[in-house]
Tab-separated table of C-alpha atoms and ligand atoms in Angstrom:
chain	number	residue	atom	x	y	z
Z	1	MET	CA	0.346	0.810	15.952
Z	2	VAL	CA	3.385	-1.059	14.614
Z	3	SER	CA	4.009	-4.652	13.560
Z	4	ILE	CA	7.457	-6.053	14.159
Z	5	LYS	CA	9.380	-8.694	12.280
Z	6	TRP	CA	12.089	-10.060	14.541
Z	7	ASP	CA	15.035	-12.243	13.484
Z	8	VAL	CA	15.479	-13.179	17.115
Z	9	THR	CA	18.396	-15.531	16.545
Z	10	TYR	CA	20.697	-16.581	13.747
Z	11	LYS	CA	21.206	-20.009	15.243
Z	12	CYS	CA	19.689	-22.730	13.138
Z	13	ASN	CA	19.575	-26.508	13.203
Z	14	LEU	CA	19.344	-26.618	9.375
Z	15	MET	CA	21.286	-25.034	6.522
Z	16	CYS	CA	18.694	-24.881	3.713
Z	17	GLY	CA	19.942	-24.545	0.150
Z	18	HIS	CA	17.841	-21.434	-0.472
Z	19	CYS	CA	18.221	-19.693	2.909
Z	20	ILE	CA	18.085	-15.932	2.458
Z	21	ASN	CA	19.827	-15.540	5.807
Z	22	GLY	CA	22.560	-18.094	5.078
Z	23	ASN	CA	25.266	-15.421	5.458
Z	24	TYR	CA	24.017	-14.395	8.897
Z	25	LEU	CA	23.736	-17.915	10.297
Z	26	THR	CA	27.363	-17.745	11.515
Z	27	ASN	CA	26.718	-14.432	13.310
Z	28	LYS	CA	25.408	-15.655	16.654
Z	29	ASP	CA	27.630	-14.125	19.398
Z	30	ASN	CA	26.016	-11.874	21.991
Z	31	GLU	CA	22.498	-12.562	20.873
Z	32	ILE	CA	19.844	-10.666	22.745
Z	33	VAL	CA	18.773	-12.135	26.103
Z	34	TYR	CA	15.420	-12.101	27.866
Z	35	GLU	CA	15.920	-8.922	29.934
Z	36	ASP	CA	16.979	-6.962	26.842
Z	37	MET	CA	14.144	-8.400	24.736
Z	38	VAL	CA	11.766	-7.022	27.328
Z	39	LYS	CA	13.541	-3.637	27.358
Z	40	VAL	CA	13.465	-3.294	23.550
Z	41	ILE	CA	9.802	-4.180	23.226
Z	42	ASN	CA	8.834	-1.968	26.165
Z	43	LYS	CA	10.703	0.954	24.645
Z	44	ILE	CA	8.814	0.591	21.362
Z	45	ASN	CA	5.475	-0.141	23.015
Z	46	ASP	CA	5.784	2.880	25.348
Z	47	ASN	CA	6.068	5.148	22.299
Z	48	ILE	CA	3.968	3.427	19.630
Z	49	PRO	CA	1.705	0.517	20.572
Z	50	VAL	CA	2.952	-2.812	19.266
Z	51	GLY	CA	0.101	-4.690	17.556
Z	52	TYR	CA	1.893	-7.841	16.470
Z	53	ILE	CA	5.369	-9.415	16.527
Z	54	HIS	CA	6.451	-12.161	14.115
Z	55	PHE	CA	9.554	-14.139	15.092
Z	56	LEU	CA	11.935	-15.514	12.457
Z	57	GLY	CA	15.655	-16.082	12.156
Z	58	GLY	CA	17.497	-18.531	12.093
Z	59	GLU	CA	15.237	-20.879	13.925
Z	60	PRO	CA	13.335	-18.958	16.620
Z	61	LEU	CA	12.782	-22.079	18.742
Z	62	THR	CA	16.560	-22.479	19.245
Z	63	HIS	CA	16.617	-19.233	21.292
Z	64	PRO	CA	16.827	-20.296	24.940
Z	65	ASP	CA	14.600	-17.397	26.118
Z	66	ILE	CA	11.928	-17.546	23.449
Z	67	LEU	CA	9.260	-19.469	25.384
Z	68	PRO	CA	9.565	-17.275	28.508
Z	69	PHE	CA	9.468	-14.207	26.259
Z	70	PHE	CA	6.254	-15.449	24.621
Z	71	LYS	CA	4.830	-15.610	28.155
Z	72	TYR	CA	5.897	-11.993	28.727
Z	73	LEU	CA	4.094	-10.920	25.532
Z	74	GLU	CA	1.044	-12.724	26.842
Z	75	THR	CA	1.124	-10.634	30.035
Z	76	GLN	CA	1.316	-7.481	27.875
Z	77	GLY	CA	-1.510	-8.581	25.571
Z	78	ILE	CA	0.738	-8.295	22.483
Z	79	GLN	CA	-0.190	-10.733	19.714
Z	80	PHE	CA	2.556	-12.736	18.075
Z	81	GLY	CA	3.414	-15.616	15.769
Z	82	PHE	CA	6.534	-17.343	14.551
Z	83	ASN	CA	8.077	-19.184	11.641
Z	84	THR	CA	9.630	-22.548	12.241
Z	85	ASN	CA	11.349	-25.379	10.403
Z	86	GLY	CA	9.451	-27.651	12.812
Z	87	LEU	CA	12.404	-29.577	14.203
Z	88	LEU	CA	12.070	-28.341	17.808
Z	89	LEU	CA	8.279	-28.356	17.988
Z	90	ASN	CA	7.098	-31.246	20.103
Z	91	GLU	CA	4.020	-32.309	22.022
Z	92	LYS	CA	5.263	-30.735	25.270
Z	93	ASN	CA	6.165	-27.280	24.009
Z	94	PHE	CA	3.155	-27.238	21.694
Z	95	GLU	CA	0.875	-27.844	24.651
Z	96	TYR	CA	2.444	-24.816	26.307
Z	97	LEU	CA	2.180	-22.738	23.096
Z	98	ALA	CA	-1.460	-23.695	22.667
Z	99	SER	CA	-2.186	-22.309	26.138
Z	100	LEU	CA	-1.081	-18.806	25.068
Z	101	ASN	CA	-4.009	-16.656	24.002
Z	102	CYS	CA	-1.838	-14.110	22.140
Z	103	LEU	CA	-0.220	-16.681	19.826
Z	104	THR	CA	-2.169	-16.221	16.601
Z	105	ASN	CA	-0.195	-18.166	14.038
Z	106	ILE	CA	2.489	-20.764	13.554
Z	107	VAL	CA	4.126	-20.665	10.130
Z	108	VAL	CA	5.736	-23.943	9.129
Z	109	SER	CA	8.138	-24.041	6.194
Z	110	LEU	CA	7.619	-26.724	3.563
Z	111	GLU	CA	9.304	-26.690	0.158
Z	112	GLY	CA	7.496	-29.563	-1.534
Z	113	PRO	CA	4.730	-32.160	-1.308
Z	114	THR	CA	7.136	-35.083	-1.059
Z	115	ALA	CA	10.353	-35.924	0.755
Z	116	GLU	CA	12.161	-35.889	-2.574
Z	117	VAL	CA	11.253	-32.282	-3.413
Z	118	ASN	CA	11.259	-30.828	0.111
Z	119	ASP	CA	14.434	-32.461	1.323
Z	120	ALA	CA	16.405	-31.429	-1.786
Z	121	ILE	CA	16.230	-27.892	-0.313
Z	122	ARG	CA	15.723	-28.418	3.440
Z	123	GLY	CA	17.850	-31.491	4.049
Z	124	ARG	CA	17.544	-35.226	4.525
Z	125	ASN	CA	14.531	-36.593	6.397
Z	126	ILE	CA	13.090	-33.168	7.131
Z	127	PHE	CA	9.843	-33.725	5.208
Z	128	ASN	CA	8.686	-36.475	7.604
Z	129	VAL	CA	9.386	-34.287	10.618
Z	130	ILE	CA	7.496	-31.293	9.176
Z	131	MET	CA	4.508	-33.457	8.271
Z	132	LYS	CA	4.352	-34.831	11.846
Z	133	ARG	CA	4.354	-31.273	13.218
Z	134	ILE	CA	1.613	-30.113	10.847
Z	135	ARG	CA	-0.507	-33.146	11.805
Z	136	MET	CA	0.081	-32.561	15.504
Z	137	ILE	CA	-1.195	-28.958	15.280
Z	138	SER	CA	-4.136	-29.836	13.009
Z	139	ALA	CA	-5.208	-32.678	15.328
Z	140	TYR	CA	-5.103	-30.329	18.299
Z	141	LYS	CA	-7.190	-27.756	16.423
Z	142	ARG	CA	-9.766	-30.369	15.484
Z	143	GLU	CA	-10.041	-31.461	19.138
Z	144	ASN	CA	-10.100	-27.845	20.362
Z	145	PRO	CA	-12.311	-25.905	17.956
Z	146	ASP	CA	-11.844	-22.737	20.113
Z	147	CYS	CA	-8.089	-22.747	19.425
Z	148	LYS	CA	-7.294	-19.490	17.608
Z	149	ILE	CA	-3.862	-20.451	16.304
Z	150	LYS	CA	-3.759	-20.362	12.511
Z	151	ILE	CA	-1.549	-22.964	10.915
Z	152	VAL	CA	0.209	-21.478	7.916
Z	153	VAL	CA	2.462	-23.273	5.438
Z	154	ASN	CA	5.202	-21.204	3.779
Z	155	THR	CA	6.566	-22.418	0.469
Z	156	VAL	CA	9.189	-20.491	-1.484
Z	157	VAL	CA	8.398	-21.017	-5.178
Z	158	THR	CA	11.596	-22.044	-6.990
Z	159	SER	CA	12.691	-23.848	-10.118
Z	160	MET	CA	12.859	-26.966	-7.915
Z	161	ASN	CA	9.199	-27.033	-6.856
Z	162	TYR	CA	7.103	-24.828	-9.185
Z	163	GLY	CA	5.717	-27.951	-10.893
Z	164	THR	CA	4.405	-29.332	-7.611
Z	165	ILE	CA	2.270	-26.382	-6.485
Z	166	GLY	CA	-0.943	-28.297	-7.226
Z	167	ASP	CA	0.216	-31.156	-5.002
Z	168	ILE	CA	1.267	-28.746	-2.257
Z	169	ILE	CA	-2.246	-27.236	-2.346
Z	170	ASP	CA	-3.748	-30.771	-2.109
Z	171	LEU	CA	-1.499	-31.576	0.827
Z	172	CYS	CA	-2.532	-28.413	2.660
Z	173	VAL	CA	-6.246	-29.109	2.086
Z	174	ARG	CA	-5.803	-32.716	3.263
Z	175	GLU	CA	-3.946	-31.694	6.421
Z	176	ASP	CA	-6.393	-28.903	7.394
Z	177	VAL	CA	-3.858	-26.124	6.955
Z	178	ASP	CA	-5.510	-22.672	7.261
Z	179	SER	CA	-3.298	-20.722	4.851
Z	180	LEU	CA	-0.659	-21.437	2.204
Z	181	GLN	CA	1.763	-18.611	1.485
Z	182	LEU	CA	3.616	-19.057	-1.804
Z	183	LEU	CA	6.664	-16.802	-1.484
Z	184	GLU	CA	8.861	-15.233	-4.118
Z	185	PHE	CA	12.424	-16.603	-4.115
Z	186	ILE	CA	14.959	-13.857	-3.379
Z	187	GLU	CA	18.403	-14.720	-4.632
Z	188	ASP	CA	20.459	-13.953	-1.546
Z	189	GLY	CA	22.386	-15.847	1.140
Z	190	ASN	CA	22.612	-19.598	0.423
Z	191	GLY	CA	20.412	-19.127	-2.659
Z	192	VAL	CA	22.981	-17.166	-4.655
Z	193	GLY	CA	24.044	-18.868	-7.895
Z	194	LYS	CA	21.759	-21.912	-7.460
Z	195	ASN	CA	19.410	-21.296	-10.421
Z	196	TYR	CA	16.390	-21.417	-8.146
Z	197	SER	CA	14.741	-18.357	-9.804
Z	198	LEU	CA	11.777	-19.068	-12.053
Z	199	THR	CA	12.109	-18.691	-15.836
Z	200	ASP	CA	9.184	-16.963	-17.607
Z	201	GLU	CA	7.767	-20.368	-18.572
Z	202	MET	CA	7.973	-21.650	-15.013
Z	203	PHE	CA	6.333	-18.486	-13.700
Z	204	MET	CA	3.451	-18.807	-16.199
Z	205	GLU	CA	2.955	-22.479	-15.296
Z	206	ALA	CA	2.970	-21.663	-11.577
Z	207	ILE	CA	0.371	-18.878	-11.848
Z	208	THR	CA	-1.816	-21.002	-14.137
Z	209	THR	CA	-1.793	-23.854	-11.602
Z	210	VAL	CA	-2.748	-21.485	-8.786
Z	211	ALA	CA	-5.511	-19.949	-10.928
Z	212	LYS	CA	-7.021	-23.348	-11.809
Z	213	ARG	CA	-7.034	-24.492	-8.190
Z	214	PHE	CA	-8.327	-21.174	-6.871
Z	215	THR	CA	-11.156	-21.165	-9.444
Z	216	LEU	CA	-12.214	-24.699	-8.409
Z	217	GLY	CA	-12.265	-23.688	-4.725
Z	218	CYS	CA	-9.853	-24.913	-2.098
Z	219	ASP	CA	-12.082	-26.252	0.699
Z	220	GLY	CA	-11.388	-23.430	3.103
Z	221	LEU	CA	-7.661	-23.212	2.429
Z	222	GLU	CA	-6.542	-19.598	1.937
Z	223	ILE	CA	-3.978	-19.344	-0.865
Z	224	VAL	CA	-1.727	-16.289	-0.746
Z	225	PRO	CA	0.474	-16.273	-3.880
Z	226	LYS	CA	2.977	-13.692	-2.624
Z	227	PHE	CA	5.295	-14.513	-5.492
Z	228	CYS	CA	2.858	-12.639	-7.728
Z	229	ARG	CA	2.160	-8.941	-8.130
Z	230	PRO	CA	-1.530	-7.855	-8.238
Z	231	LEU	CA	-1.403	-7.499	-12.043
Z	232	VAL	CA	-1.413	-11.320	-12.308
Z	233	LYS	CA	-5.122	-11.252	-11.381
Z	234	ASP	CA	-5.892	-9.037	-14.395
Z	235	TYR	CA	-3.925	-11.294	-16.713
Z	236	ILE	CA	-5.589	-14.476	-15.418
Z	237	GLU	CA	-9.091	-13.001	-15.743
Z	238	LYS	CA	-8.508	-11.476	-19.150
Z	239	CYS	CA	-6.483	-14.186	-20.851
Z	240	LEU	CA	-7.430	-17.432	-19.063
Z	241	HIS	CA	-10.929	-16.462	-17.865
Z	242	LEU	CA	-10.155	-17.923	-14.458
Z	243	LYS	CA	-10.112	-16.453	-10.951
Z	244	PHE	CA	-7.064	-15.381	-8.968
Z	245	PRO	CA	-6.649	-13.995	-5.443
Z	246	LEU	CA	-5.783	-10.313	-5.174
Z	247	VAL	CA	-2.301	-10.214	-3.711
Z	248	ILE	CA	-1.566	-7.202	-1.544
Z	249	HIS	CA	2.065	-6.134	-1.636
Z	250	GLY	CA	2.069	-3.696	1.229
Z	251	CYS	CA	5.119	-2.010	2.647
Z	252	GLY	CA	5.008	0.000	5.841
Z	253	ALA	CA	8.761	0.004	6.433
Z	254	GLY	CA	9.623	2.648	8.990
Z	255	ALA	CA	5.972	3.746	9.291
Z	256	THR	CA	3.830	0.818	10.434
Z	257	THR	CA	6.422	-1.948	10.484
Z	258	LEU	CA	9.847	-2.376	12.026
Z	259	PHE	CA	12.532	-5.036	11.833
Z	260	LEU	CA	14.712	-6.195	14.741
Z	261	ASP	CA	17.834	-8.335	14.404
Z	262	ASN	CA	19.308	-10.945	16.759
Z	263	LYS	CA	21.001	-8.298	18.894
Z	264	GLY	CA	17.939	-6.091	19.150
Z	265	ASN	CA	19.134	-3.540	16.591
Z	266	VAL	CA	16.213	-1.908	14.810
Z	267	TYR	CA	15.760	-1.141	11.065
Z	268	PRO	CA	12.775	-0.037	8.928
Z	269	CYS	CA	12.745	-3.541	7.375
Z	270	ASP	CA	15.059	-6.499	6.831
Z	271	ARG	CA	16.010	-5.431	3.305
Z	272	SER	CA	16.832	-1.863	4.367
Z	273	ARG	CA	19.520	-3.164	6.709
Z	274	LYS	CA	22.150	-2.952	3.988
Z	275	TYR	CA	21.194	0.636	3.074
Z	276	CYS	CA	21.243	2.053	6.638
Z	277	ASN	CA	24.139	4.324	7.533
Z	278	ARG	CA	24.644	2.727	10.944
Z	279	GLN	CA	23.106	0.367	13.500
Z	280	TYR	CA	20.448	1.612	15.899
Z	281	SER	CA	20.035	-0.026	19.282
Z	282	LEU	CA	16.975	0.682	21.372
Z	283	LEU	CA	18.921	-0.524	24.399
Z	284	ASP	CA	21.026	2.647	24.252
Z	285	GLU	CA	19.077	5.166	22.188
Z	286	ASP	CA	15.941	7.182	22.582
Z	287	PHE	CA	13.056	5.770	20.512
Z	288	PHE	CA	12.140	8.943	18.622
Z	289	SER	CA	15.717	9.864	17.768
Z	290	VAL	CA	15.848	6.514	15.913
Z	291	TRP	CA	12.317	6.608	14.475
Z	292	GLU	CA	12.832	10.110	13.092
Z	293	SER	CA	16.360	9.530	11.738
Z	294	GLU	CA	17.097	9.837	8.022
Z	295	ASP	CA	17.496	6.069	7.634
Z	296	PHE	CA	13.948	5.512	8.872
Z	297	LYS	CA	12.593	8.186	6.541
Z	298	LEU	CA	14.458	6.793	3.540
Z	299	PRO	CA	12.017	4.076	2.400
Z	300	PHE	CA	9.043	6.431	2.287
Z	301	SER	CA	10.877	9.472	1.011
Z	302	ARG	CA	12.005	7.459	-2.007
Z	303	TYR	CA	8.479	6.344	-2.675
Z	304	TYR	CA	6.729	9.670	-2.260
Z	305	GLY	CA	9.649	11.503	-3.858
Z	306	ASP	CA	8.238	10.387	-7.219
Z	307	GLU	CA	11.168	8.142	-7.844
Z	308	LEU	CA	11.425	4.711	-9.397
Z	309	TYR	CA	8.124	3.022	-10.058
Z	310	ARG	CA	6.011	6.139	-10.576
Z	311	LYS	CA	8.139	6.871	-13.623
Z	312	LEU	CA	8.507	3.322	-14.910
Z	313	PHE	CA	6.303	1.396	-17.302
Z	314	PRO	CA	4.101	-0.525	-16.561
Z	315	CYS	CA	3.845	0.596	-12.907
Z	316	ASN	CA	3.332	4.241	-13.918
Z	317	GLY	CA	-0.046	3.420	-15.509
Z	318	CYS	CA	-1.080	0.707	-13.091
Z	319	LYS	CA	-4.182	1.034	-10.951
Z	320	TYR	CA	-2.581	-1.047	-8.231
Z	321	LEU	CA	0.448	1.180	-7.608
Z	322	GLY	CA	0.251	2.825	-4.185
Z	323	ASP	CA	-3.097	1.137	-3.549
Z	324	VAL	CA	-2.383	-2.545	-3.038
Z	325	CYS	CA	1.062	-2.695	-4.639
Z	326	PHE	CA	4.072	-1.005	-3.099
Z	327	PRO	CA	7.109	-2.383	-4.913
Z	328	CYS	CA	10.176	-2.123	-2.693
Z	329	HIS	CA	11.131	1.545	-2.348
Z	330	LEU	CA	14.746	0.704	-1.653
Z	331	SER	CA	15.335	-1.424	-4.740
Z	332	ARG	CA	18.331	-0.607	-6.830
Z	333	GLU	CA	18.496	-1.276	-10.538
Z	334	ALA	CA	18.848	-5.054	-10.484
Z	335	ASP	CA	15.899	-5.452	-8.084
Z	336	VAL	CA	13.753	-3.039	-10.072
Z	337	ASP	CA	14.302	-5.117	-13.195
Z	338	ALA	CA	13.209	-8.239	-11.317
Z	339	VAL	CA	10.022	-6.552	-10.020
Z	340	MET	CA	9.140	-5.111	-13.398
Z	341	HIS	CA	9.999	-8.131	-15.467
Z	342	ASN	CA	6.953	-10.278	-14.734
Z	343	CYS	CA	4.539	-7.372	-14.998
Z	344	ASN	CA	6.010	-6.361	-18.363
Z	345	LEU	CA	5.542	-9.926	-19.549
Z	346	LEU	CA	1.911	-10.051	-18.439
Z	347	HIS	CA	1.226	-6.595	-19.801
Z	348	ASN	CA	2.475	-7.654	-23.245
Z	349	MET	CA	0.299	-10.782	-23.183
Z	350	MET	CA	-2.769	-8.787	-22.237
Z	351	LYS	CA	-1.997	-6.347	-25.057
Z	352	GLU	CA	-1.927	-9.236	-27.541
Z	353	VAL	CA	-5.381	-10.346	-26.394
Z	354	ASP	CA	-6.658	-6.764	-26.678
Z	355	GLY	CA	-5.236	-6.663	-30.190
Z	356	ASN	CA	-6.923	-9.922	-31.172
Z	357	GLU	CA	-10.241	-8.725	-29.807
Z	358	LEU	CA	-10.181	-5.512	-31.849
P	1	SAM	C1	14.608	-17.474	6.856
P	1	SAM	S1	13.344	-18.555	7.468
P	1	SAM	C2	13.513	-18.398	9.214
P	1	SAM	C3	12.486	-19.182	10.023
P	1	SAM	C4	12.630	-20.703	10.065
P	1	SAM	N1	13.948	-21.127	10.268
P	1	SAM	C5	12.024	-21.338	8.824
P	1	SAM	O1	12.751	-21.909	8.031
P	1	SAM	O2	10.811	-21.210	8.667
P	1	SAM	C6	11.826	-17.665	7.135
P	1	SAM	C7	11.145	-18.025	5.828
P	1	SAM	O3	11.924	-17.494	4.770
P	1	SAM	C8	11.915	-18.426	3.714
P	1	SAM	N2	13.103	-18.204	2.873
P	1	SAM	C9	14.334	-18.727	3.049
P	1	SAM	N3	15.140	-18.371	2.051
P	1	SAM	C10	14.411	-17.594	1.193
P	1	SAM	C11	14.697	-16.936	-0.027
P	1	SAM	N4	15.903	-17.004	-0.596
P	1	SAM	N5	13.737	-16.226	-0.613
P	1	SAM	C12	12.499	-16.133	-0.063
P	1	SAM	N6	12.159	-16.760	1.128
P	1	SAM	C13	13.100	-17.478	1.743
P	1	SAM	C14	11.962	-19.752	4.438
P	1	SAM	O4	11.619	-20.839	3.589
P	1	SAM	C15	11.014	-19.520	5.554
P	1	SAM	O5	9.686	-19.817	5.173
P	2	SF4	S1	15.347	-21.242	5.929
P	2	SF4	FE1	15.005	-21.370	8.134
P	2	SF4	S2	15.488	-23.521	8.665
P	2	SF4	FE2	16.378	-23.136	6.696
P	2	SF4	S3	18.525	-22.517	7.143
P	2	SF4	FE3	17.273	-20.643	6.922
P	2	SF4	S4	16.726	-20.156	8.976
P	2	SF4	FE4	17.362	-22.313	9.013
P	3	SF4	S1	2.750	-3.067	-12.736
P	3	SF4	FE1	3.872	-2.304	-10.923
P	3	SF4	S2	2.271	-1.498	-9.567
P	3	SF4	FE2	1.233	-2.813	-11.094
P	3	SF4	S3	1.096	-4.811	-10.130
P	3	SF4	FE3	3.004	-4.797	-11.323
P	3	SF4	S4	4.617	-4.155	-9.855
P	3	SF4	FE4	2.597	-3.609	-8.960
């Protein structure tokens, strides 16, 4: 069974300040059309069953064939969800979306609890639009308790909004959001050179806020602090005596997950795109010749080849490595430093507490 992440278009009606795909947003000629979307998914599904597809981009709802393609997935019984900036969601297309049994989640992006914070990254007047969309979906779910669509809010934690995480949690609870995903900011695309990355102090404040709120209970809101590695839980419990959700950092690139771009080219994952030797198109190529190519073996061979994290402190002694934490196998030196940095920091703080207790 595979899960697929699909950047189905690089058209977008926004140009967010942090957008990881900012450099691709101009690359929108010859985007995949309905017939080819069907061919690509059938080719994968005929060889390995497709369990779930998540659509991103660009803005998936700008793709002219996306709604008919959702219908096709429905006929195949393939579950799916999508990310959206909310601009093109409206009562009419939401009514249609809500009628699809295989649509399991709608992920709405929100960068702050107020127009001031959100719109500084997403653009003028966007906050009000997003809030209307969240309220529309929540109201529908309240009126239709059988509705299985999960409403998820995605927030990228940056230097611009780390101080507002408590208010974002309040907003999600108030608006009956099912899940809040707090994502790690990756400095790429439009985000390069913007100083959006968290300093150590900002990171510590952000995890402390999440811990306090999580310990108090969040009225049914699931909080998924993806910007944290699992070791944060140990630090919070040991040093702050609070609770923290266990964050799973899985990676099944090229084994249980695949990534498709806006032309239907396939890669083990979005980040591996820049390390692949060439493009692979399932419109022209046999599935297994792609799946078994060196590029698709690369992510896992690096991991099991005893490279990188297995040799590096503190991952080398960490109970989470290879269990619930799979730091990116493809990372080069700069990325490795970023992954290790926060865990080194936490490790040192826990050591201090151990020292004091002795
Ligand atoms: C690239 S967008 C595409 C889907 C849709 N246009 C949207 O904004 O939700 C997918 C998700 O990635 C997040 N994102 C954008 N830039 C990012 C970055 N530099 N680091 C981490 N996540 C980022 C967005 O906030 C959004 O939640
Ligand atoms: S984050 Fe989403 S909405 Fe913003 S520019 Fe990127 S693709 Fe568009
Ligand atoms: S030390 Fe390494 S394996 Fe452990 S949680 Fe941190 S990144 Fe993951």
